[in-house]
PDB file of C-alpha atoms in Angstrom:
ATOM      1  CA  UNK A   1      13.043 136.698 -45.058  1.00 74.00           C
ATOM      2  CA  UNK A   2      13.302 140.261 -43.473  1.00 91.00           C
ATOM      3  CA  UNK A   3      16.648 141.936 -43.696  1.00 97.00           C
ATOM      4  CA  UNK A   4      18.102 142.624 -40.296  1.00 98.00           C
ATOM      5  CA  UNK A   5      19.056 146.177 -39.863  1.00 98.00           C
ATOM      6  CA  UNK A   6      20.249 148.361 -36.981  1.00 98.00           C
ATOM      7  CA  UNK A   7      18.951 151.686 -37.024  1.00 98.00           C
ATOM      8  CA  UNK A   8      20.794 154.507 -35.160  1.00 98.00           C
ATOM      9  CA  UNK A   9      18.817 157.938 -35.661  1.00 98.00           C
ATOM     10  CA  UNK A  10      21.430 159.676 -33.455  1.00 97.00           C
ATOM     11  CA  UNK A  11      21.253 163.405 -32.884  1.00 97.00           C
ATOM     12  CA  UNK A  12      19.552 166.503 -34.315  1.00 97.00           C
ATOM     13  CA  UNK A  13      17.676 165.861 -37.482  1.00 98.00           C
ATOM     14  CA  UNK A  14      19.197 162.353 -37.645  1.00 98.00           C
ATOM     15  CA  UNK A  15      16.021 160.564 -36.159  1.00 98.00           C
ATOM     16  CA  UNK A  16      13.545 162.823 -38.400  1.00 98.00           C
ATOM     17  CA  UNK A  17      15.275 161.890 -41.756  1.00 98.00           C
ATOM     18  CA  UNK A  18      15.835 158.212 -40.836  1.00 98.00           C
ATOM     19  CA  UNK A  19      12.003 157.971 -40.078  1.00 98.00           C
ATOM     20  CA  UNK A  20      11.605 159.108 -43.669  1.00 98.00           C
ATOM     21  CA  UNK A  21      14.058 156.780 -45.180  1.00 98.00           C
ATOM     22  CA  UNK A  22      12.329 153.805 -43.459  1.00 98.00           C
ATOM     23  CA  UNK A  23       8.787 155.020 -44.560  1.00 98.00           C
ATOM     24  CA  UNK A  24      10.279 155.076 -48.138  1.00 98.00           C
ATOM     25  CA  UNK A  25      11.609 151.596 -47.866  1.00 98.00           C
ATOM     26  CA  UNK A  26       8.279 150.313 -46.417  1.00 97.00           C
ATOM     27  CA  UNK A  27       6.621 151.726 -49.446  1.00 97.00           C
ATOM     28  CA  UNK A  28       9.056 150.041 -51.827  1.00 97.00           C
ATOM     29  CA  UNK A  29       7.723 146.614 -50.559  1.00 96.00           C
ATOM     30  CA  UNK A  30      10.915 145.576 -48.793  1.00 97.00           C
ATOM     31  CA  UNK A  31      10.657 144.515 -45.116  1.00 97.00           C
ATOM     32  CA  UNK A  32      13.187 145.055 -42.615  1.00 98.00           C
ATOM     33  CA  UNK A  33      13.703 143.710 -39.081  1.00 98.00           C
ATOM     34  CA  UNK A  34      14.857 146.884 -37.239  1.00 98.00           C
ATOM     35  CA  UNK A  35      16.778 146.989 -33.961  1.00 98.00           C
ATOM     36  CA  UNK A  36      17.056 150.652 -32.611  1.00 98.00           C
ATOM     37  CA  UNK A  37      20.213 151.900 -30.922  1.00 98.00           C
ATOM     38  CA  UNK A  38      20.270 155.106 -28.622  1.00 97.00           C
ATOM     39  CA  UNK A  39      23.787 156.387 -29.542  1.00 98.00           C
ATOM     40  CA  UNK A  40      25.281 159.810 -30.257  1.00 97.00           C
ATOM     41  CA  UNK A  41      26.107 162.837 -28.616  1.00 96.00           C
ATOM     42  CA  UNK A  42      22.910 162.986 -26.480  1.00 95.00           C
ATOM     43  CA  UNK A  43      23.470 159.574 -25.068  1.00 97.00           C
ATOM     44  CA  UNK A  44      27.033 160.634 -24.036  1.00 97.00           C
ATOM     45  CA  UNK A  45      25.888 163.619 -22.195  1.00 96.00           C
ATOM     46  CA  UNK A  46      23.407 161.278 -20.333  1.00 96.00           C
ATOM     47  CA  UNK A  47      25.484 158.464 -19.293  1.00 96.00           C
ATOM     48  CA  UNK A  48      28.805 158.578 -20.916  1.00 96.00           C
ATOM     49  CA  UNK A  49      28.200 155.965 -23.452  1.00 96.00           C
ATOM     50  CA  UNK A  50      29.885 156.401 -26.675  1.00 97.00           C
ATOM     51  CA  UNK A  51      30.010 152.732 -28.334  1.00 97.00           C
ATOM     52  CA  UNK A  52      30.617 149.667 -26.240  1.00 96.00           C
ATOM     53  CA  UNK A  53      32.294 146.380 -27.522  1.00 96.00           C
ATOM     54  CA  UNK A  54      29.100 144.538 -26.898  1.00 97.00           C
ATOM     55  CA  UNK A  55      27.148 146.606 -29.299  1.00 98.00           C
ATOM     56  CA  UNK A  56      29.789 146.168 -31.810  1.00 98.00           C
ATOM     57  CA  UNK A  57      29.478 142.412 -31.445  1.00 97.00           C
ATOM     58  CA  UNK A  58      25.670 142.524 -31.895  1.00 98.00           C
ATOM     59  CA  UNK A  59      26.269 144.632 -35.452  1.00 98.00           C
ATOM     60  CA  UNK A  60      28.487 141.739 -36.655  1.00 97.00           C
ATOM     61  CA  UNK A  61      25.270 139.643 -36.960  1.00 97.00           C
ATOM     62  CA  UNK A  62      23.224 142.104 -38.724  1.00 98.00           C
ATOM     63  CA  UNK A  63      22.942 142.742 -42.380  1.00 98.00           C
ATOM     64  CA  UNK A  64      23.065 146.494 -42.427  1.00 98.00           C
ATOM     65  CA  UNK A  65      23.422 149.746 -40.107  1.00 98.00           C
ATOM     66  CA  UNK A  66      21.364 152.674 -40.937  1.00 98.00           C
ATOM     67  CA  UNK A  67      22.544 155.957 -39.367  1.00 98.00           C
ATOM     68  CA  UNK A  68      20.935 159.426 -39.444  1.00 97.00           C
ATOM     69  CA  UNK A  69      23.584 161.785 -37.915  1.00 96.00           C
ATOM     70  CA  UNK A  70      25.395 162.386 -34.699  1.00 96.00           C
ATOM     71  CA  UNK A  71      27.068 165.031 -32.827  1.00 94.00           C
ATOM     72  CA  UNK A  72      25.850 167.939 -30.546  1.00 94.00           C
ATOM     73  CA  UNK A  73      27.533 171.282 -29.967  1.00 93.00           C
ATOM     74  CA  UNK A  74      27.886 170.440 -26.054  1.00 94.00           C
ATOM     75  CA  UNK A  75      30.179 167.268 -26.960  1.00 96.00           C
ATOM     76  CA  UNK A  76      33.940 168.242 -27.401  1.00 94.00           C
ATOM     77  CA  UNK A  77      35.292 167.571 -30.940  1.00 91.00           C
ATOM     78  CA  UNK A  78      36.547 163.958 -31.824  1.00 91.00           C
ATOM     79  CA  UNK A  79      34.847 162.146 -28.836  1.00 96.00           C
ATOM     80  CA  UNK A  80      31.709 161.022 -30.950  1.00 96.00           C
ATOM     81  CA  UNK A  81      33.819 161.090 -34.279  1.00 93.00           C
ATOM     82  CA  UNK A  82      36.381 158.802 -33.115  1.00 93.00           C
ATOM     83  CA  UNK A  83      34.806 156.861 -30.528  1.00 96.00           C
ATOM     84  CA  UNK A  84      31.517 156.067 -32.490  1.00 97.00           C
ATOM     85  CA  UNK A  85      31.922 156.670 -36.169  1.00 95.00           C
ATOM     86  CA  UNK A  86      35.556 155.692 -36.569  1.00 94.00           C
ATOM     87  CA  UNK A  87      35.407 152.964 -34.257  1.00 96.00           C
ATOM     88  CA  UNK A  88      32.509 151.504 -36.092  1.00 97.00           C
ATOM     89  CA  UNK A  89      34.523 151.832 -39.361  1.00 96.00           C
ATOM     90  CA  UNK A  90      37.746 150.044 -37.952  1.00 96.00           C
ATOM     91  CA  UNK A  91      35.912 147.347 -35.687  1.00 97.00           C
ATOM     92  CA  UNK A  92      33.619 146.362 -38.547  1.00 98.00           C
ATOM     93  CA  UNK A  93      36.464 146.874 -41.314  1.00 98.00           C
ATOM     94  CA  UNK A  94      34.104 148.913 -43.450  1.00 98.00           C
ATOM     95  CA  UNK A  95      37.061 149.636 -45.641  1.00 98.00           C
ATOM     96  CA  UNK A  96      35.076 151.265 -48.929  1.00 98.00           C
ATOM     97  CA  UNK A  97      33.289 154.636 -48.476  1.00 98.00           C
ATOM     98  CA  UNK A  98      31.351 154.913 -51.645  1.00 98.00           C
ATOM     99  CA  UNK A  99      29.732 158.244 -52.543  1.00 97.00           C
ATOM    100  CA  UNK A 100      27.933 158.750 -55.958  1.00 97.00           C
ATOM    101  CA  UNK A 101      27.577 162.394 -57.278  1.00 96.00           C
ATOM    102  CA  UNK A 102      24.867 162.807 -60.054  1.00 94.00           C
ATOM    103  CA  UNK A 103      23.790 166.244 -61.372  1.00 92.00           C
ATOM    104  CA  UNK A 104      23.242 167.636 -64.831  1.00 92.00           C
ATOM    105  CA  UNK A 105      26.339 167.076 -67.014  1.00 93.00           C
ATOM    106  CA  UNK A 106      28.001 164.670 -64.639  1.00 96.00           C
ATOM    107  CA  UNK A 107      27.660 161.146 -62.955  1.00 97.00           C
ATOM    108  CA  UNK A 108      30.894 160.042 -61.151  1.00 98.00           C
ATOM    109  CA  UNK A 109      31.709 158.053 -57.862  1.00 98.00           C
ATOM    110  CA  UNK A 110      34.266 158.517 -55.348  1.00 98.00           C
ATOM    111  CA  UNK A 111      35.805 155.407 -53.489  1.00 98.00           C
ATOM    112  CA  UNK A 112      37.460 156.647 -50.320  1.00 98.00           C
ATOM    113  CA  UNK A 113      39.698 154.122 -48.647  1.00 98.00           C
ATOM    114  CA  UNK A 114      37.853 154.210 -45.253  1.00 97.00           C
ATOM    115  CA  UNK A 115      40.022 152.450 -42.477  1.00 97.00           C
ATOM    116  CA  UNK A 116      43.714 153.803 -42.766  1.00 97.00           C
ATOM    117  CA  UNK A 117      45.559 157.120 -43.693  1.00 96.00           C
ATOM    118  CA  UNK A 118      45.453 159.945 -41.304  1.00 95.00           C
ATOM    119  CA  UNK A 119      42.449 158.977 -39.579  1.00 92.00           C
ATOM    120  CA  UNK A 120      44.205 155.510 -38.127  1.00 91.00           C
ATOM    121  CA  UNK A 121      45.160 157.734 -35.224  1.00 87.00           C
ATOM    122  CA  UNK A 122      48.894 157.399 -35.315  1.00 92.00           C
ATOM    123  CA  UNK A 123      50.802 160.285 -33.556  1.00 94.00           C
ATOM    124  CA  UNK A 124      50.933 162.147 -30.467  1.00 96.00           C
ATOM    125  CA  UNK A 125      52.269 165.144 -28.440  1.00 96.00           C
ATOM    126  CA  UNK A 126      55.736 166.097 -27.203  1.00 96.00           C
ATOM    127  CA  UNK A 127      55.788 168.825 -24.157  1.00 97.00           C
ATOM    128  CA  UNK A 128      52.087 169.396 -24.454  1.00 96.00           C
ATOM    129  CA  UNK A 129      51.079 172.548 -23.207  1.00 96.00           C
ATOM    130  CA  UNK A 130      54.211 174.399 -23.349  1.00 97.00           C
ATOM    131  CA  UNK A 131      55.560 176.972 -25.748  1.00 97.00           C
ATOM    132  CA  UNK A 132      57.699 174.129 -27.302  1.00 97.00           C
ATOM    133  CA  UNK A 133      54.904 171.588 -27.688  1.00 97.00           C
ATOM    134  CA  UNK A 134      55.171 169.509 -30.842  1.00 97.00           C
ATOM    135  CA  UNK A 135      52.233 167.434 -32.355  1.00 97.00           C
ATOM    136  CA  UNK A 136      52.548 164.653 -34.820  1.00 96.00           C
ATOM    137  CA  UNK A 137      50.016 163.126 -36.840  1.00 94.00           C
ATOM    138  CA  UNK A 138      50.981 160.095 -38.997  1.00 94.00           C
ATOM    139  CA  UNK A 139      49.231 158.581 -42.083  1.00 95.00           C
ATOM    140  CA  UNK A 140      49.095 154.677 -42.110  1.00 96.00           C
ATOM    141  CA  UNK A 141      48.956 153.033 -45.544  1.00 97.00           C
ATOM    142  CA  UNK A 142      49.306 149.374 -46.099  1.00 98.00           C
ATOM    143  CA  UNK A 143      49.504 147.332 -49.319  1.00 98.00           C
ATOM    144  CA  UNK A 144      46.580 145.438 -48.172  1.00 98.00           C
ATOM    145  CA  UNK A 145      44.260 148.167 -47.400  1.00 98.00           C
ATOM    146  CA  UNK A 146      45.228 150.256 -50.654  1.00 98.00           C
ATOM    147  CA  UNK A 147      44.788 147.295 -52.905  1.00 98.00           C
ATOM    148  CA  UNK A 148      41.390 146.301 -51.716  1.00 98.00           C
ATOM    149  CA  UNK A 149      40.295 149.888 -52.197  1.00 98.00           C
ATOM    150  CA  UNK A 150      41.708 150.182 -55.553  1.00 98.00           C
ATOM    151  CA  UNK A 151      40.535 146.935 -56.935  1.00 98.00           C
ATOM    152  CA  UNK A 152      37.079 147.836 -55.812  1.00 98.00           C
ATOM    153  CA  UNK A 153      37.268 151.047 -57.818  1.00 98.00           C
ATOM    154  CA  UNK A 154      38.279 148.991 -60.980  1.00 98.00           C
ATOM    155  CA  UNK A 155      35.606 146.324 -60.611  1.00 98.00           C
ATOM    156  CA  UNK A 156      32.980 149.302 -60.224  1.00 98.00           C
ATOM    157  CA  UNK A 157      34.508 151.085 -63.353  1.00 98.00           C
ATOM    158  CA  UNK A 158      34.142 147.606 -65.402  1.00 98.00           C
ATOM    159  CA  UNK A 159      30.369 148.128 -64.849  1.00 97.00           C
ATOM    160  CA  UNK A 160      30.160 151.777 -65.496  1.00 98.00           C
ATOM    161  CA  UNK A 161      32.205 153.806 -68.072  1.00 98.00           C
ATOM    162  CA  UNK A 162      35.405 151.798 -67.591  1.00 98.00           C
ATOM    163  CA  UNK A 163      37.541 154.670 -66.520  1.00 98.00           C
ATOM    164  CA  UNK A 164      39.424 155.338 -63.065  1.00 98.00           C
ATOM    165  CA  UNK A 165      41.265 158.157 -61.554  1.00 98.00           C
ATOM    166  CA  UNK A 166      43.556 158.083 -58.874  1.00 98.00           C
ATOM    167  CA  UNK A 167      43.662 161.137 -56.722  1.00 98.00           C
ATOM    168  CA  UNK A 168      46.590 161.679 -54.416  1.00 98.00           C
ATOM    169  CA  UNK A 169      49.554 164.068 -53.899  1.00 98.00           C
ATOM    170  CA  UNK A 170      52.595 162.090 -55.111  1.00 98.00           C
ATOM    171  CA  UNK A 171      54.920 164.779 -55.508  1.00 97.00           C
ATOM    172  CA  UNK A 172      55.028 165.971 -52.068  1.00 97.00           C
ATOM    173  CA  UNK A 173      53.718 162.542 -50.076  1.00 97.00           C
ATOM    174  CA  UNK A 174      56.583 160.429 -51.618  1.00 97.00           C
ATOM    175  CA  UNK A 175      55.904 157.387 -49.347  1.00 97.00           C
ATOM    176  CA  UNK A 176      52.300 157.210 -49.102  1.00 97.00           C
ATOM    177  CA  UNK A 177      51.871 158.428 -52.632  1.00 98.00           C
ATOM    178  CA  UNK A 178      54.247 156.034 -54.007  1.00 98.00           C
ATOM    179  CA  UNK A 179      52.686 153.014 -52.339  1.00 98.00           C
ATOM    180  CA  UNK A 180      49.334 154.311 -53.773  1.00 98.00           C
ATOM    181  CA  UNK A 181      50.853 154.957 -57.366  1.00 98.00           C
ATOM    182  CA  UNK A 182      52.583 151.762 -57.294  1.00 98.00           C
ATOM    183  CA  UNK A 183      49.619 149.747 -56.204  1.00 98.00           C
ATOM    184  CA  UNK A 184      47.122 151.388 -58.849  1.00 98.00           C
ATOM    185  CA  UNK A 185      49.582 150.790 -61.729  1.00 98.00           C
ATOM    186  CA  UNK A 186      49.879 146.961 -60.678  1.00 98.00           C
ATOM    187  CA  UNK A 187      46.058 146.588 -60.165  1.00 98.00           C
ATOM    188  CA  UNK A 188      45.396 148.683 -63.581  1.00 98.00           C
ATOM    189  CA  UNK A 189      47.382 145.819 -65.315  1.00 98.00           C
ATOM    190  CA  UNK A 190      44.810 143.245 -64.767  1.00 98.00           C
ATOM    191  CA  UNK A 191      42.107 145.543 -66.096  1.00 98.00           C
ATOM    192  CA  UNK A 192      43.342 146.295 -69.894  1.00 98.00           C
ATOM    193  CA  UNK A 193      39.832 147.288 -70.604  1.00 98.00           C
ATOM    194  CA  UNK A 194      39.637 150.128 -68.100  1.00 98.00           C
ATOM    195  CA  UNK A 195      41.401 153.617 -68.999  1.00 98.00           C
ATOM    196  CA  UNK A 196      43.333 155.177 -66.084  1.00 98.00           C
ATOM    197  CA  UNK A 197      44.376 158.733 -65.213  1.00 98.00           C
ATOM    198  CA  UNK A 198      46.029 160.554 -62.004  1.00 98.00           C
ATOM    199  CA  UNK A 199      45.261 163.969 -60.373  1.00 98.00           C
ATOM    200  CA  UNK A 200      46.961 165.723 -57.688  1.00 98.00           C
ATOM    201  CA  UNK A 201      44.374 166.350 -55.208  1.00 98.00           C
ATOM    202  CA  UNK A 202      44.562 170.246 -55.607  1.00 98.00           C
ATOM    203  CA  UNK A 203      44.066 169.713 -59.246  1.00 98.00           C
ATOM    204  CA  UNK A 204      41.226 167.391 -58.848  1.00 98.00           C
ATOM    205  CA  UNK A 205      39.481 170.110 -56.524  1.00 98.00           C
ATOM    206  CA  UNK A 206      39.605 172.482 -59.657  1.00 98.00           C
ATOM    207  CA  UNK A 207      38.372 169.880 -61.793  1.00 98.00           C
ATOM    208  CA  UNK A 208      35.508 169.208 -59.672  1.00 97.00           C
ATOM    209  CA  UNK A 209      34.161 172.560 -60.044  1.00 97.00           C
ATOM    210  CA  UNK A 210      35.260 173.358 -63.625  1.00 97.00           C
ATOM    211  CA  UNK A 211      34.924 170.044 -65.299  1.00 97.00           C
ATOM    212  CA  UNK A 212      33.449 167.160 -63.339  1.00 97.00           C
ATOM    213  CA  UNK A 213      32.192 165.377 -66.358  1.00 97.00           C
ATOM    214  CA  UNK A 214      35.796 164.099 -66.960  1.00 98.00           C
ATOM    215  CA  UNK A 215      35.419 161.758 -64.022  1.00 98.00           C
ATOM    216  CA  UNK A 216      33.915 158.182 -63.806  1.00 98.00           C
ATOM    217  CA  UNK A 217      35.164 156.458 -61.052  1.00 98.00           C
ATOM    218  CA  UNK A 218      37.799 158.228 -58.567  1.00 98.00           C
ATOM    219  CA  UNK A 219      39.777 156.230 -55.989  1.00 98.00           C
ATOM    220  CA  UNK A 220      41.732 158.151 -53.103  1.00 98.00           C
ATOM    221  CA  UNK A 221      42.929 157.842 -49.568  1.00 98.00           C
ATOM    222  CA  UNK A 222      41.044 158.562 -46.438  1.00 97.00           C
ATOM    223  CA  UNK A 223      41.758 162.105 -45.836  1.00 97.00           C
ATOM    224  CA  UNK A 224      41.845 163.280 -49.490  1.00 98.00           C
ATOM    225  CA  UNK A 225      38.438 161.223 -49.706  1.00 97.00           C
ATOM    226  CA  UNK A 226      36.855 163.103 -47.087  1.00 96.00           C
ATOM    227  CA  UNK A 227      37.588 166.490 -48.360  1.00 96.00           C
ATOM    228  CA  UNK A 228      36.795 165.551 -52.123  1.00 97.00           C
ATOM    229  CA  UNK A 229      33.353 164.168 -51.251  1.00 96.00           C
ATOM    230  CA  UNK A 230      32.152 167.258 -49.573  1.00 94.00           C
ATOM    231  CA  UNK A 231      33.212 169.152 -52.450  1.00 96.00           C
ATOM    232  CA  UNK A 232      31.698 166.510 -54.948  1.00 96.00           C
ATOM    233  CA  UNK A 233      28.327 167.105 -52.844  1.00 94.00           C
ATOM    234  CA  UNK A 234      28.558 170.991 -53.053  1.00 93.00           C
ATOM    235  CA  UNK A 235      28.879 170.648 -56.958  1.00 94.00           C
ATOM    236  CA  UNK A 236      25.977 168.134 -57.244  1.00 94.00           C
ATOM    237  CA  UNK A 237      23.301 170.178 -55.500  1.00 90.00           C
ATOM    238  CA  UNK A 238      24.648 170.034 -51.866  1.00 90.00           C
ATOM    239  CA  UNK A 239      25.742 167.702 -49.300  1.00 84.00           C
ATOM    240  CA  UNK A 240      22.012 167.915 -48.081  1.00 80.00           C
ATOM    241  CA  UNK A 241      21.235 165.435 -51.038  1.00 90.00           C
ATOM    242  CA  UNK A 242      24.451 163.406 -50.827  1.00 93.00           C
ATOM    243  CA  UNK A 243      24.197 159.604 -49.746  1.00 96.00           C
ATOM    244  CA  UNK A 244      27.066 157.284 -48.659  1.00 97.00           C
ATOM    245  CA  UNK A 245      27.873 153.831 -47.928  1.00 98.00           C
ATOM    246  CA  UNK A 246      30.473 152.301 -45.647  1.00 98.00           C
ATOM    247  CA  UNK A 247      31.136 148.951 -46.872  1.00 98.00           C
ATOM    248  CA  UNK A 248      32.788 145.716 -46.328  1.00 97.00           C
ATOM    249  CA  UNK A 249      31.280 143.638 -49.178  1.00 95.00           C
ATOM    250  CA  UNK A 250      29.530 140.310 -48.073  1.00 94.00           C
ATOM    251  CA  UNK A 251      29.390 141.657 -44.411  1.00 97.00           C
ATOM    252  CA  UNK A 252      27.243 143.996 -42.269  1.00 98.00           C
ATOM    253  CA  UNK A 253      27.765 147.630 -43.836  1.00 98.00           C
ATOM    254  CA  UNK A 254      26.591 150.978 -42.655  1.00 98.00           C
ATOM    255  CA  UNK A 255      24.678 153.671 -44.759  1.00 98.00           C
ATOM    256  CA  UNK A 256      24.235 157.509 -43.911  1.00 97.00           C
ATOM    257  CA  UNK A 257      23.578 160.749 -45.533  1.00 96.00           C
ATOM    258  CA  UNK A 258      26.487 162.840 -45.562  1.00 91.00           C
ATOM    259  CA  UNK A 259      25.189 165.902 -43.899  1.00 92.00           C
ATOM    260  CA  UNK A 260      25.419 166.417 -39.846  1.00 92.00           C
ATOM    261  CA  UNK A 261      22.919 166.758 -37.139  1.00 96.00           C
ATOM    262  CA  UNK A 262      22.080 170.262 -37.688  1.00 95.00           C
ATOM    263  CA  UNK A 263      20.754 171.046 -34.394  1.00 95.00           C
ATOM    264  CA  UNK A 264      19.671 174.474 -35.388  1.00 95.00           C
ATOM    265  CA  UNK A 265      16.562 173.010 -37.317  1.00 97.00           C
ATOM    266  CA  UNK A 266      15.617 170.120 -35.417  1.00 96.00           C
ATOM    267  CA  UNK A 267      11.770 169.880 -35.133  1.00 95.00           C
ATOM    268  CA  UNK A 268      11.147 172.794 -37.745  1.00 97.00           C
ATOM    269  CA  UNK A 269      10.382 170.324 -40.626  1.00 96.00           C
ATOM    270  CA  UNK A 270      13.154 172.016 -42.639  1.00 96.00           C
ATOM    271  CA  UNK A 271      15.552 169.117 -42.974  1.00 96.00           C
ATOM    272  CA  UNK A 272      15.604 167.481 -46.373  1.00 95.00           C
ATOM    273  CA  UNK A 273      15.396 163.889 -46.195  1.00 97.00           C
ATOM    274  CA  UNK A 274      16.535 162.977 -49.631  1.00 96.00           C
ATOM    275  CA  UNK A 275      19.969 162.177 -48.668  1.00 96.00           C
ATOM    276  CA  UNK A 276      18.846 159.652 -45.778  1.00 98.00           C
ATOM    277  CA  UNK A 277      16.229 158.191 -48.486  1.00 98.00           C
ATOM    278  CA  UNK A 278      19.161 157.694 -51.073  1.00 97.00           C
ATOM    279  CA  UNK A 279      21.290 156.286 -48.596  1.00 98.00           C
ATOM    280  CA  UNK A 280      18.418 153.680 -47.738  1.00 98.00           C
ATOM    281  CA  UNK A 281      18.364 152.968 -51.592  1.00 98.00           C
ATOM    282  CA  UNK A 282      22.367 152.187 -51.228  1.00 98.00           C
ATOM    283  CA  UNK A 283      21.506 149.864 -48.238  1.00 98.00           C
ATOM    284  CA  UNK A 284      18.924 147.949 -50.528  1.00 98.00           C
ATOM    285  CA  UNK A 285      21.700 147.537 -53.076  1.00 97.00           C
ATOM    286  CA  UNK A 286      23.913 146.117 -50.561  1.00 97.00           C
ATOM    287  CA  UNK A 287      20.962 143.716 -49.058  1.00 98.00           C
ATOM    288  CA  UNK A 288      20.245 142.347 -52.861  1.00 96.00           C
ATOM    289  CA  UNK A 289      17.248 144.394 -53.356  1.00 97.00           C
ATOM    290  CA  UNK A 290      18.644 146.341 -56.350  1.00 97.00           C
ATOM    291  CA  UNK A 291      15.040 146.618 -58.244  1.00 97.00           C
ATOM    292  CA  UNK A 292      13.376 148.383 -55.106  1.00 97.00           C
ATOM    293  CA  UNK A 293      16.672 150.510 -54.816  1.00 98.00           C
ATOM    294  CA  UNK A 294      16.461 151.711 -58.214  1.00 97.00           C
ATOM    295  CA  UNK A 295      12.679 152.468 -58.067  1.00 97.00           C
ATOM    296  CA  UNK A 296      13.401 154.612 -55.095  1.00 97.00           C
ATOM    297  CA  UNK A 297      16.329 156.541 -56.758  1.00 97.00           C
ATOM    298  CA  UNK A 298      13.723 157.148 -59.765  1.00 95.00           C
ATOM    299  CA  UNK A 299      11.070 158.403 -57.375  1.00 96.00           C
ATOM    300  CA  UNK A 300      13.605 161.014 -55.896  1.00 94.00           C
ATOM    301  CA  UNK A 301      14.718 161.979 -59.391  1.00 90.00           C
ATOM    302  CA  UNK A 302      11.482 162.897 -61.123  1.00 86.00           C
ATOM    303  CA  UNK A 303      11.290 166.362 -62.687  1.00 84.00           C
ATOM    304  CA  UNK A 304       8.583 167.289 -60.414  1.00 87.00           C
ATOM    305  CA  UNK A 305      10.270 169.040 -57.415  1.00 86.00           C
ATOM    306  CA  UNK A 306      10.097 167.667 -53.867  1.00 91.00           C
ATOM    307  CA  UNK A 307       8.932 170.364 -51.709  1.00 92.00           C
ATOM    308  CA  UNK A 308       7.483 170.813 -48.361  1.00 95.00           C
ATOM    309  CA  UNK A 309       8.191 169.639 -44.737  1.00 97.00           C
ATOM    310  CA  UNK A 310      10.563 166.815 -43.966  1.00 97.00           C
ATOM    311  CA  UNK A 311       7.673 164.322 -43.568  1.00 97.00           C
ATOM    312  CA  UNK A 312       5.860 165.586 -46.583  1.00 97.00           C
ATOM    313  CA  UNK A 313       8.917 165.187 -48.781  1.00 97.00           C
ATOM    314  CA  UNK A 314       9.048 161.430 -47.348  1.00 97.00           C
ATOM    315  CA  UNK A 315       5.383 161.033 -48.101  1.00 97.00           C
ATOM    316  CA  UNK A 316       5.977 162.471 -51.683  1.00 97.00           C
ATOM    317  CA  UNK A 317       8.399 159.761 -52.487  1.00 97.00           C
ATOM    318  CA  UNK A 318       6.582 157.057 -50.715  1.00 97.00           C
ATOM    319  CA  UNK A 319       3.403 157.970 -52.805  1.00 96.00           C
ATOM    320  CA  UNK A 320       5.470 157.802 -56.090  1.00 95.00           C
ATOM    321  CA  UNK A 321       6.609 154.623 -55.451  1.00 94.00           C
ATOM    322  CA  UNK A 322       3.237 153.155 -54.562  1.00 88.00           C
ATOM    323  CA  UNK A 323       1.776 154.788 -57.808  1.00 87.00           C
ATOM    324  CA  UNK A 324       4.421 153.241 -59.756  1.00 75.00           C
TER     325      UNK A 324
END
């Protein structure tokens, strides 16, 4: 049976890299029943559409969503990010953001809580536009949201090297940090075989650069996870190679490369599709096609370098799969 996948090419290089990801998936032998959705900055500029509720309802009946990149310089910041990406995460309850980082000398995974924290939208203005303006931006943290992210991290660690690090800022964020720390300790008690550690987020930034091999699984909140995972990409070959999964286990989930839409290189063939290809492999894991996913990862990880244009790199990965 074909897996039902919604494809959102988006803006800039998004459609280019998604096309290569789909090419590689086809070469792996997995068949997808795809539906394309015209969403992103270009669609918003054309008719004002960001993401309507009817489309979200359609997505609930799919197996996965595959996204390239969204955003254009002509759209004010926040419209696409909140109206499309964050709405997708919140409405579909994609509570786990999973980002693996593999490079010579380290192999770790960051679990970022994906639906709460500073991105929940709590806050507002007082006396906006005046010299006495006040802006507040809260961080919403629930025991439910925290615990399910922490528990996912421990379950993942059991299958890896059995070590989980909580990253937060408990010495300053004494309310949200306290909730996270207490929840972490309670869940840890159920996994006596898993070792644990705690790092303040500023210390973790140093360790990412100086000693990333100390990590196996990291769990953290939404804002800290956003920052740390970009840094993780930088120390693991660049965000152009970094895939990500936005998960609700057992339900429709969304997979995307970490990089942006890069409008300056659209149509030049300079976009590296590897992050999109690896995101496609993560999608196959979610769809129960683990063997094909692992073959794709191995095809991307061979010693021979992947060079050439966007489509040539996609062709090379597909050829490696077909050659076995």
